[in-house]
Amino acid sequence: MSNLSLFLGCVAPNRYPGIEAATKKTFSKLGIELDDLEGASCCPAPGVFRSFDKTTWLTLASRNIALSEEMDDDLLTICNGCYSTLKEAETELKKDSGLKKEVNEKLFETGHEFRGQHDVRHVIEYLYQNIGVDGIREIVSNQLDLRVAVHYGCHLVQPLKEAGSGLVTNDITFFDELVEATGAKSIDYEDKMMCCGAGGGARAAVQDATLRITEKKLQNMIEEQVDCIVNACPFCHLQFDSGQQDINKNSGTNYEIPVLHYTQLLGLAMGFSPEELGINLNSTNTAVFIQRIKEGFVTA
């Protein structure tokens, strides 16, 4: 099994450090130590940089991969957007030797080289393929009695499909299976595979439109009486968490669905406290959820 460098991206360390903490704690519990990736930059964002200058986008992405390769590590991402950029860059450069040469000519000026000898992995894909649902189930110490709305997000599925991972079928369930390995129940809801609303720079450019998409998903989740939203992307996490507060402020609503990254859900199932996992640091009030977790939403 290859070693792993942890690519944090921008949103988790700056807005949700609990996601980083949860990832490191859960992987340590699995016996996997994650190397810090010194000198990493923004991935850069797939919906912004690539639209303006693809070569620059590829060069910046391949530099991040090269940093991991220099440590003889595969690169682990905890963000769908980062995964989309880094995996698609890796896939393109491995397939196109001419493009790889062009990018490396630029990288050589910085003292780096994309060799293409390691892989970019998403935390969900890695856990599903390398640890397995049964492996997760075996290490869980607290069965979570929760109704969960799983949000896949836009930039998780497509890169897996293009890389030929085998996880993308007509009936996509791999994320749901990992959630249910914690004892929780993944609840189906309308428009489950729809965007969170924030992608492609839309959150900054047309916030009102993005919040309408977010609210539609929230309404569909509430109809199914879910206890929390579980995602695999800090940017989706931000949209659902801060987005609820924005919608409440603008519309006088009272959305307060707790939002968890999968590693935080897994951490709860492994016996870590909500505070250790940073669940108490959300914009949305999680006090009631945390109290319910402590009082009986888990069973040994």
mmCIF file of C-alpha atoms in Angstrom:
data_model
loop_
_atom_site.group_PDB
_atom_site.id
_atom_site.type_symbol
_atom_site.label_atom_id
_atom_site.label_comp_id
_atom_site.label_asym_id
_atom_site.label_seq_id
_atom_site.Cartn_x
_atom_site.Cartn_y
_atom_site.Cartn_z
ATOM 1 C CA MET A 1 0.000 0.000 0.000
ATOM 2 C CA SER A 2 1.443 3.376 -1.036
ATOM 3 C CA ASN A 3 2.062 6.117 1.486
ATOM 4 C CA LEU A 4 -0.279 9.098 1.335
ATOM 5 C CA SER A 5 0.288 12.842 1.298
ATOM 6 C CA LEU A 6 -2.728 14.846 2.477
ATOM 7 C CA PHE A 7 -3.740 17.642 0.108
ATOM 8 C CA LEU A 8 -5.823 20.027 2.208
ATOM 9 C CA GLY A 9 -6.905 22.496 -0.450
ATOM 10 C CA CYS A 10 -8.041 25.993 0.519
ATOM 11 C CA VAL A 11 -11.422 25.778 2.255
ATOM 12 C CA ALA A 12 -10.742 23.128 4.917
ATOM 13 C CA PRO A 13 -7.693 24.723 6.583
ATOM 14 C CA ASN A 14 -9.131 28.229 6.367
ATOM 15 C CA ARG A 15 -12.798 27.628 7.180
ATOM 16 C CA TYR A 16 -13.233 24.069 8.515
ATOM 17 C CA PRO A 17 -10.092 22.835 10.309
ATOM 18 C CA GLY A 18 -12.251 20.156 11.920
ATOM 19 C CA ILE A 19 -12.324 18.335 8.578
ATOM 20 C CA GLU A 20 -8.529 18.166 8.573
ATOM 21 C CA ALA A 21 -8.523 16.992 12.198
ATOM 22 C CA ALA A 22 -11.182 14.368 11.490
ATOM 23 C CA THR A 23 -9.289 13.051 8.467
ATOM 24 C CA LYS A 24 -6.035 12.681 10.387
ATOM 25 C CA LYS A 25 -7.710 11.106 13.419
ATOM 26 C CA THR A 26 -9.742 8.575 11.443
ATOM 27 C CA PHE A 27 -6.844 7.562 9.224
ATOM 28 C CA SER A 28 -4.591 7.172 12.253
ATOM 29 C CA LYS A 29 -7.245 4.903 13.777
ATOM 30 C CA LEU A 30 -7.093 2.878 10.553
ATOM 31 C CA GLY A 31 -3.318 2.582 10.965
ATOM 32 C CA ILE A 32 -2.553 5.019 8.148
ATOM 33 C CA GLU A 33 -0.363 8.043 8.815
ATOM 34 C CA LEU A 34 -0.823 10.943 6.426
ATOM 35 C CA ASP A 35 2.187 13.009 5.377
ATOM 36 C CA ASP A 36 1.842 16.792 5.305
ATOM 37 C CA LEU A 37 2.327 18.207 1.820
ATOM 38 C CA GLU A 38 4.684 21.128 2.329
ATOM 39 C CA GLY A 39 4.570 23.919 -0.242
ATOM 40 C CA ALA A 40 1.255 22.956 -1.839
ATOM 41 C CA SER A 41 -0.792 25.647 -3.563
ATOM 42 C CA CYS A 42 -4.445 25.921 -4.545
ATOM 43 C CA CYS A 43 -5.347 22.888 -6.658
ATOM 44 C CA PRO A 44 -6.293 25.224 -8.682
ATOM 45 C CA ALA A 45 -10.088 25.402 -8.907
ATOM 46 C CA PRO A 46 -11.482 23.400 -11.854
ATOM 47 C CA GLY A 47 -14.296 25.744 -12.818
ATOM 48 C CA VAL A 48 -12.246 28.938 -12.804
ATOM 49 C CA PHE A 49 -8.579 28.581 -13.795
ATOM 50 C CA ARG A 50 -9.170 25.923 -16.436
ATOM 51 C CA SER A 51 -11.701 28.147 -18.202
ATOM 52 C CA PHE A 52 -9.117 30.881 -18.785
ATOM 53 C CA ASP A 53 -5.792 29.096 -19.338
ATOM 54 C CA LYS A 54 -5.730 25.312 -19.414
ATOM 55 C CA THR A 55 -1.935 25.023 -19.648
ATOM 56 C CA THR A 56 -1.446 27.125 -16.522
ATOM 57 C CA TRP A 57 -4.144 25.111 -14.763
ATOM 58 C CA LEU A 58 -2.383 21.863 -15.689
ATOM 59 C CA THR A 59 1.014 23.192 -14.654
ATOM 60 C CA LEU A 60 -0.148 24.319 -11.223
ATOM 61 C CA ALA A 61 -2.031 21.063 -10.667
ATOM 62 C CA SER A 62 0.911 18.919 -11.773
ATOM 63 C CA ARG A 63 3.221 20.833 -9.434
ATOM 64 C CA ASN A 64 1.072 19.740 -6.478
ATOM 65 C CA ILE A 65 1.157 16.147 -7.705
ATOM 66 C CA ALA A 66 4.927 16.386 -8.205
ATOM 67 C CA LEU A 67 5.395 17.464 -4.579
ATOM 68 C CA SER A 68 3.641 14.279 -3.494
ATOM 69 C CA GLU A 69 5.616 12.134 -5.945
ATOM 70 C CA GLU A 70 8.853 13.531 -4.538
ATOM 71 C CA MET A 71 7.791 12.029 -1.200
ATOM 72 C CA ASP A 72 7.040 8.713 -2.953
ATOM 73 C CA ASP A 73 3.392 9.143 -1.956
ATOM 74 C CA ASP A 74 0.000 8.908 -3.568
ATOM 75 C CA LEU A 75 -1.934 12.164 -3.128
ATOM 76 C CA LEU A 76 -5.087 12.067 -0.969
ATOM 77 C CA THR A 77 -7.718 14.788 -1.385
ATOM 78 C CA ILE A 78 -10.638 15.554 0.922
ATOM 79 C CA CYS A 79 -12.363 17.892 -1.552
ATOM 80 C CA ASN A 80 -14.315 17.121 -4.714
ATOM 81 C CA GLY A 81 -13.083 20.223 -6.535
ATOM 82 C CA CYS A 82 -9.454 19.495 -5.701
ATOM 83 C CA TYR A 83 -9.999 15.898 -6.757
ATOM 84 C CA SER A 84 -11.511 16.975 -10.067
ATOM 85 C CA THR A 85 -8.545 19.202 -10.887
ATOM 86 C CA LEU A 86 -5.792 16.900 -9.692
ATOM 87 C CA LYS A 87 -7.258 13.646 -11.012
ATOM 88 C CA GLU A 88 -8.161 15.082 -14.399
ATOM 89 C CA ALA A 89 -4.705 16.669 -14.711
ATOM 90 C CA GLU A 90 -3.083 13.368 -13.777
ATOM 91 C CA THR A 91 -5.243 11.440 -16.253
ATOM 92 C CA GLU A 92 -4.549 13.858 -19.128
ATOM 93 C CA LEU A 93 -0.802 13.985 -18.551
ATOM 94 C CA LYS A 94 -0.498 10.218 -18.252
ATOM 95 C CA LYS A 95 -2.323 9.782 -21.563
ATOM 96 C CA ASP A 96 -0.654 12.587 -23.552
ATOM 97 C CA SER A 97 3.153 12.458 -23.607
ATOM 98 C CA GLY A 98 3.370 15.677 -25.641
ATOM 99 C CA LEU A 99 1.294 17.573 -23.107
ATOM 100 C CA LYS A 100 3.312 16.048 -20.282
ATOM 101 C CA LYS A 101 6.522 17.283 -21.933
ATOM 102 C CA GLU A 102 5.086 20.783 -22.372
ATOM 103 C CA VAL A 103 4.013 20.989 -18.736
ATOM 104 C CA ASN A 104 7.299 19.582 -17.458
ATOM 105 C CA GLU A 105 9.267 22.203 -19.375
ATOM 106 C CA LYS A 106 7.513 24.774 -17.202
ATOM 107 C CA LEU A 107 7.860 22.708 -14.036
ATOM 108 C CA PHE A 108 11.604 22.229 -14.561
ATOM 109 C CA GLU A 109 11.988 25.976 -14.025
ATOM 110 C CA THR A 110 10.692 25.480 -10.473
ATOM 111 C CA GLY A 111 12.787 22.388 -9.811
ATOM 112 C CA HIS A 112 9.942 19.893 -10.097
ATOM 113 C CA GLU A 113 8.818 17.182 -12.514
ATOM 114 C CA PHE A 114 5.548 15.348 -13.065
ATOM 115 C CA ARG A 115 6.530 11.697 -13.462
ATOM 116 C CA GLY A 116 3.095 10.096 -13.390
ATOM 117 C CA GLN A 117 4.218 7.234 -11.167
ATOM 118 C CA HIS A 118 1.693 7.774 -8.391
ATOM 119 C CA ASP A 119 -2.062 8.276 -8.132
ATOM 120 C CA VAL A 120 -4.444 10.980 -6.970
ATOM 121 C CA ARG A 121 -7.051 9.538 -4.598
ATOM 122 C CA HIS A 122 -10.252 10.966 -3.157
ATOM 123 C CA VAL A 123 -10.819 10.103 0.492
ATOM 124 C CA ILE A 124 -14.152 8.410 -0.310
ATOM 125 C CA GLU A 125 -12.720 6.412 -3.211
ATOM 126 C CA TYR A 126 -9.681 5.422 -1.127
ATOM 127 C CA LEU A 127 -11.730 4.252 1.844
ATOM 128 C CA TYR A 128 -14.126 2.322 -0.377
ATOM 129 C CA GLN A 129 -11.463 0.607 -2.463
ATOM 130 C CA ASN A 130 -8.572 0.185 -0.030
ATOM 131 C CA ILE A 131 -10.276 -0.234 3.338
ATOM 132 C CA GLY A 132 -13.657 -1.452 2.133
ATOM 133 C CA VAL A 133 -17.114 -1.229 3.616
ATOM 134 C CA ASP A 134 -16.481 -4.313 5.758
ATOM 135 C CA GLY A 135 -13.191 -2.850 6.956
ATOM 136 C CA ILE A 136 -14.948 0.335 8.048
ATOM 137 C CA ARG A 137 -17.712 -1.651 9.703
ATOM 138 C CA GLU A 138 -15.176 -3.703 11.674
ATOM 139 C CA ILE A 139 -13.428 -0.677 13.169
ATOM 140 C CA VAL A 140 -16.621 1.169 14.127
ATOM 141 C CA SER A 141 -17.130 1.167 17.901
ATOM 142 C CA ASN A 142 -20.272 3.334 18.040
ATOM 143 C CA GLN A 143 -23.198 2.492 15.792
ATOM 144 C CA LEU A 144 -24.736 5.778 14.651
ATOM 145 C CA ASP A 145 -28.535 5.807 14.779
ATOM 146 C CA LEU A 146 -28.887 8.627 12.252
ATOM 147 C CA ARG A 147 -30.907 9.378 9.144
ATOM 148 C CA VAL A 148 -28.367 10.844 6.726
ATOM 149 C CA ALA A 149 -28.773 12.842 3.517
ATOM 150 C CA VAL A 150 -25.715 11.946 1.446
ATOM 151 C CA HIS A 151 -24.493 14.631 -0.950
ATOM 152 C CA TYR A 152 -22.115 13.264 -3.605
ATOM 153 C CA GLY A 153 -21.352 16.592 -5.296
ATOM 154 C CA CYS A 154 -20.529 17.350 -8.920
ATOM 155 C CA HIS A 155 -16.778 16.839 -8.962
ATOM 156 C CA LEU A 156 -16.545 13.404 -7.356
ATOM 157 C CA VAL A 157 -18.288 11.179 -9.873
ATOM 158 C CA GLN A 158 -17.021 12.508 -13.233
ATOM 159 C CA PRO A 159 -13.262 12.151 -12.559
ATOM 160 C CA LEU A 160 -13.848 8.611 -11.290
ATOM 161 C CA LYS A 161 -15.710 7.814 -14.499
ATOM 162 C CA GLU A 162 -12.992 9.280 -16.726
ATOM 163 C CA ALA A 163 -10.299 7.389 -14.827
ATOM 164 C CA GLY A 164 -12.197 4.110 -15.295
ATOM 165 C CA SER A 165 -12.428 3.386 -11.572
ATOM 166 C CA GLY A 166 -15.421 1.048 -11.891
ATOM 167 C CA LEU A 167 -17.290 2.858 -9.107
ATOM 168 C CA VAL A 168 -19.520 4.809 -11.478
ATOM 169 C CA THR A 169 -22.460 2.693 -12.611
ATOM 170 C CA ASN A 170 -26.107 3.393 -13.378
ATOM 171 C CA ASP A 171 -26.817 2.914 -9.674
ATOM 172 C CA ILE A 172 -24.148 4.860 -7.768
ATOM 173 C CA THR A 173 -24.044 3.715 -4.142
ATOM 174 C CA PHE A 174 -20.411 3.686 -2.976
ATOM 175 C CA PHE A 175 -20.724 6.779 -0.759
ATOM 176 C CA ASP A 176 -24.031 5.580 0.698
ATOM 177 C CA GLU A 177 -22.431 2.231 1.530
ATOM 178 C CA LEU A 178 -19.624 3.919 3.461
ATOM 179 C CA VAL A 179 -22.167 5.994 5.392
ATOM 180 C CA GLU A 180 -24.192 2.910 6.296
ATOM 181 C CA ALA A 181 -21.024 1.141 7.479
ATOM 182 C CA THR A 182 -21.176 3.533 10.466
ATOM 183 C CA GLY A 183 -24.618 2.260 11.427
ATOM 184 C CA ALA A 184 -26.368 5.294 9.949
ATOM 185 C CA LYS A 185 -29.102 5.042 7.334
ATOM 186 C CA SER A 186 -28.608 6.789 3.988
ATOM 187 C CA ILE A 187 -31.982 8.282 3.092
ATOM 188 C CA ASP A 188 -32.945 8.741 -0.536
ATOM 189 C CA TYR A 189 -34.285 12.180 -1.440
ATOM 190 C CA GLU A 190 -35.329 14.069 -4.562
ATOM 191 C CA ASP A 191 -32.506 15.642 -6.624
ATOM 192 C CA LYS A 192 -29.896 13.792 -4.601
ATOM 193 C CA MET A 193 -27.249 14.098 -7.326
ATOM 194 C CA MET A 194 -27.935 17.789 -7.954
ATOM 195 C CA CYS A 195 -25.221 20.410 -7.352
ATOM 196 C CA CYS A 196 -25.024 22.067 -3.927
ATOM 197 C CA GLY A 197 -25.354 25.340 -5.824
ATOM 198 C CA ALA A 198 -21.869 26.761 -5.320
ATOM 199 C CA GLY A 199 -19.838 25.267 -8.166
ATOM 200 C CA GLY A 200 -18.008 27.020 -10.979
ATOM 201 C CA GLY A 201 -17.517 30.283 -9.116
ATOM 202 C CA ALA A 202 -21.278 30.789 -8.892
ATOM 203 C CA ARG A 203 -21.253 31.274 -5.114
ATOM 204 C CA ALA A 204 -19.238 34.480 -5.499
ATOM 205 C CA ALA A 205 -20.861 35.720 -8.708
ATOM 206 C CA VAL A 206 -24.582 34.986 -8.335
ATOM 207 C CA GLN A 207 -25.157 34.111 -4.702
ATOM 208 C CA ASP A 208 -28.942 34.475 -4.828
ATOM 209 C CA ALA A 209 -29.175 31.873 -7.585
ATOM 210 C CA THR A 210 -26.871 29.470 -5.753
ATOM 211 C CA LEU A 211 -28.904 29.773 -2.573
ATOM 212 C CA ARG A 212 -32.117 28.914 -4.441
ATOM 213 C CA ILE A 213 -30.491 25.652 -5.549
ATOM 214 C CA THR A 214 -29.241 24.997 -2.025
ATOM 215 C CA GLU A 215 -32.656 25.684 -0.511
ATOM 216 C CA LYS A 216 -34.314 23.298 -2.953
ATOM 217 C CA LYS A 217 -31.999 20.528 -1.779
ATOM 218 C CA LEU A 218 -32.565 21.448 1.867
ATOM 219 C CA GLN A 219 -36.344 21.280 1.411
ATOM 220 C CA ASN A 220 -36.065 17.842 -0.181
ATOM 221 C CA MET A 221 -33.912 16.636 2.714
ATOM 222 C CA ILE A 222 -36.281 18.017 5.334
ATOM 223 C CA GLU A 223 -39.191 16.204 3.685
ATOM 224 C CA GLU A 224 -37.342 12.956 4.434
ATOM 225 C CA GLN A 225 -36.718 13.962 8.078
ATOM 226 C CA VAL A 226 -32.945 13.611 7.959
ATOM 227 C CA ASP A 227 -30.770 14.217 11.014
ATOM 228 C CA CYS A 228 -27.776 15.583 9.116
ATOM 229 C CA ILE A 229 -26.169 16.165 5.730
ATOM 230 C CA VAL A 230 -22.966 14.268 4.948
ATOM 231 C CA ASN A 231 -20.701 15.454 2.167
ATOM 232 C CA ALA A 232 -17.187 14.762 0.887
ATOM 233 C CA CYS A 233 -16.161 18.277 -0.085
ATOM 234 C CA PRO A 234 -15.355 21.311 2.109
ATOM 235 C CA PHE A 235 -16.767 23.682 -0.537
ATOM 236 C CA CYS A 236 -20.099 21.820 -0.615
ATOM 237 C CA HIS A 237 -19.839 21.775 3.185
ATOM 238 C CA LEU A 238 -19.471 25.564 3.176
ATOM 239 C CA GLN A 239 -22.450 26.011 0.870
ATOM 240 C CA PHE A 240 -24.755 23.859 2.984
ATOM 241 C CA ASP A 241 -23.472 25.182 6.321
ATOM 242 C CA SER A 242 -23.051 28.922 5.740
ATOM 243 C CA GLY A 243 -25.710 28.790 3.038
ATOM 244 C CA GLN A 244 -28.369 27.863 5.584
ATOM 245 C CA GLN A 245 -27.469 30.953 7.591
ATOM 246 C CA ASP A 246 -27.583 33.125 4.470
ATOM 247 C CA ILE A 247 -31.002 31.760 3.501
ATOM 248 C CA ASN A 248 -32.313 32.282 7.038
ATOM 249 C CA LYS A 249 -31.058 35.871 7.032
ATOM 250 C CA ASN A 250 -32.536 36.652 3.626
ATOM 251 C CA SER A 251 -35.840 34.811 3.938
ATOM 252 C CA GLY A 252 -36.638 34.600 7.636
ATOM 253 C CA THR A 253 -36.465 30.796 7.540
ATOM 254 C CA ASN A 254 -34.970 28.612 10.246
ATOM 255 C CA TYR A 255 -32.859 25.977 8.519
ATOM 256 C CA GLU A 256 -30.540 24.234 10.965
ATOM 257 C CA ILE A 257 -29.567 20.883 9.466
ATOM 258 C CA PRO A 258 -26.158 19.822 10.823
ATOM 259 C CA VAL A 259 -23.532 19.417 8.087
ATOM 260 C CA LEU A 260 -20.735 16.849 8.390
ATOM 261 C CA HIS A 261 -17.864 15.813 6.162
ATOM 262 C CA TYR A 262 -17.713 12.019 5.895
ATOM 263 C CA THR A 263 -14.532 11.862 7.970
ATOM 264 C CA GLN A 264 -16.399 13.631 10.788
ATOM 265 C CA LEU A 265 -19.221 11.084 10.621
ATOM 266 C CA LEU A 266 -16.661 8.279 10.601
ATOM 267 C CA GLY A 267 -14.894 9.889 13.548
ATOM 268 C CA LEU A 268 -18.117 9.833 15.580
ATOM 269 C CA ALA A 269 -18.530 6.146 14.763
ATOM 270 C CA MET A 270 -14.937 5.531 15.874
ATOM 271 C CA GLY A 271 -15.634 7.120 19.260
ATOM 272 C CA PHE A 272 -14.157 10.589 18.853
ATOM 273 C CA SER A 273 -16.136 13.426 20.412
ATOM 274 C CA PRO A 274 -17.932 16.009 18.253
ATOM 275 C CA GLU A 275 -15.563 18.660 19.622
ATOM 276 C CA GLU A 276 -12.465 16.674 18.638
ATOM 277 C CA LEU A 277 -13.868 16.553 15.104
ATOM 278 C CA GLY A 278 -14.751 20.253 14.944
ATOM 279 C CA ILE A 279 -18.479 19.682 14.477
ATOM 280 C CA ASN A 280 -19.134 22.424 17.037
ATOM 281 C CA LEU A 281 -17.345 24.960 14.800
ATOM 282 C CA ASN A 282 -19.978 25.044 12.047
ATOM 283 C CA SER A 283 -21.866 28.223 11.209
ATOM 284 C CA THR A 284 -25.130 26.324 11.641
ATOM 285 C CA ASN A 285 -25.970 25.693 15.286
ATOM 286 C CA THR A 286 -25.025 22.081 16.028
ATOM 287 C CA ALA A 287 -25.600 22.172 19.797
ATOM 288 C CA VAL A 288 -28.801 20.091 19.706
ATOM 289 C CA PHE A 289 -27.245 17.557 17.321
ATOM 290 C CA ILE A 290 -24.155 17.238 19.522
ATOM 291 C CA GLN A 291 -26.272 16.764 22.634
ATOM 292 C CA ARG A 292 -28.349 14.089 20.928
ATOM 293 C CA ILE A 293 -25.162 12.307 19.824
ATOM 294 C CA LYS A 294 -23.935 12.288 23.411
ATOM 295 C CA GLU A 295 -27.293 11.177 24.813
ATOM 296 C CA GLY A 296 -28.104 8.264 22.600
ATOM 297 C CA PHE A 297 -27.729 8.616 18.864
ATOM 298 C CA VAL A 298 -24.905 6.117 19.198
ATOM 299 C CA THR A 299 -24.918 2.600 20.569
ATOM 300 C CA ALA A 300 -21.871 0.610 21.511
#
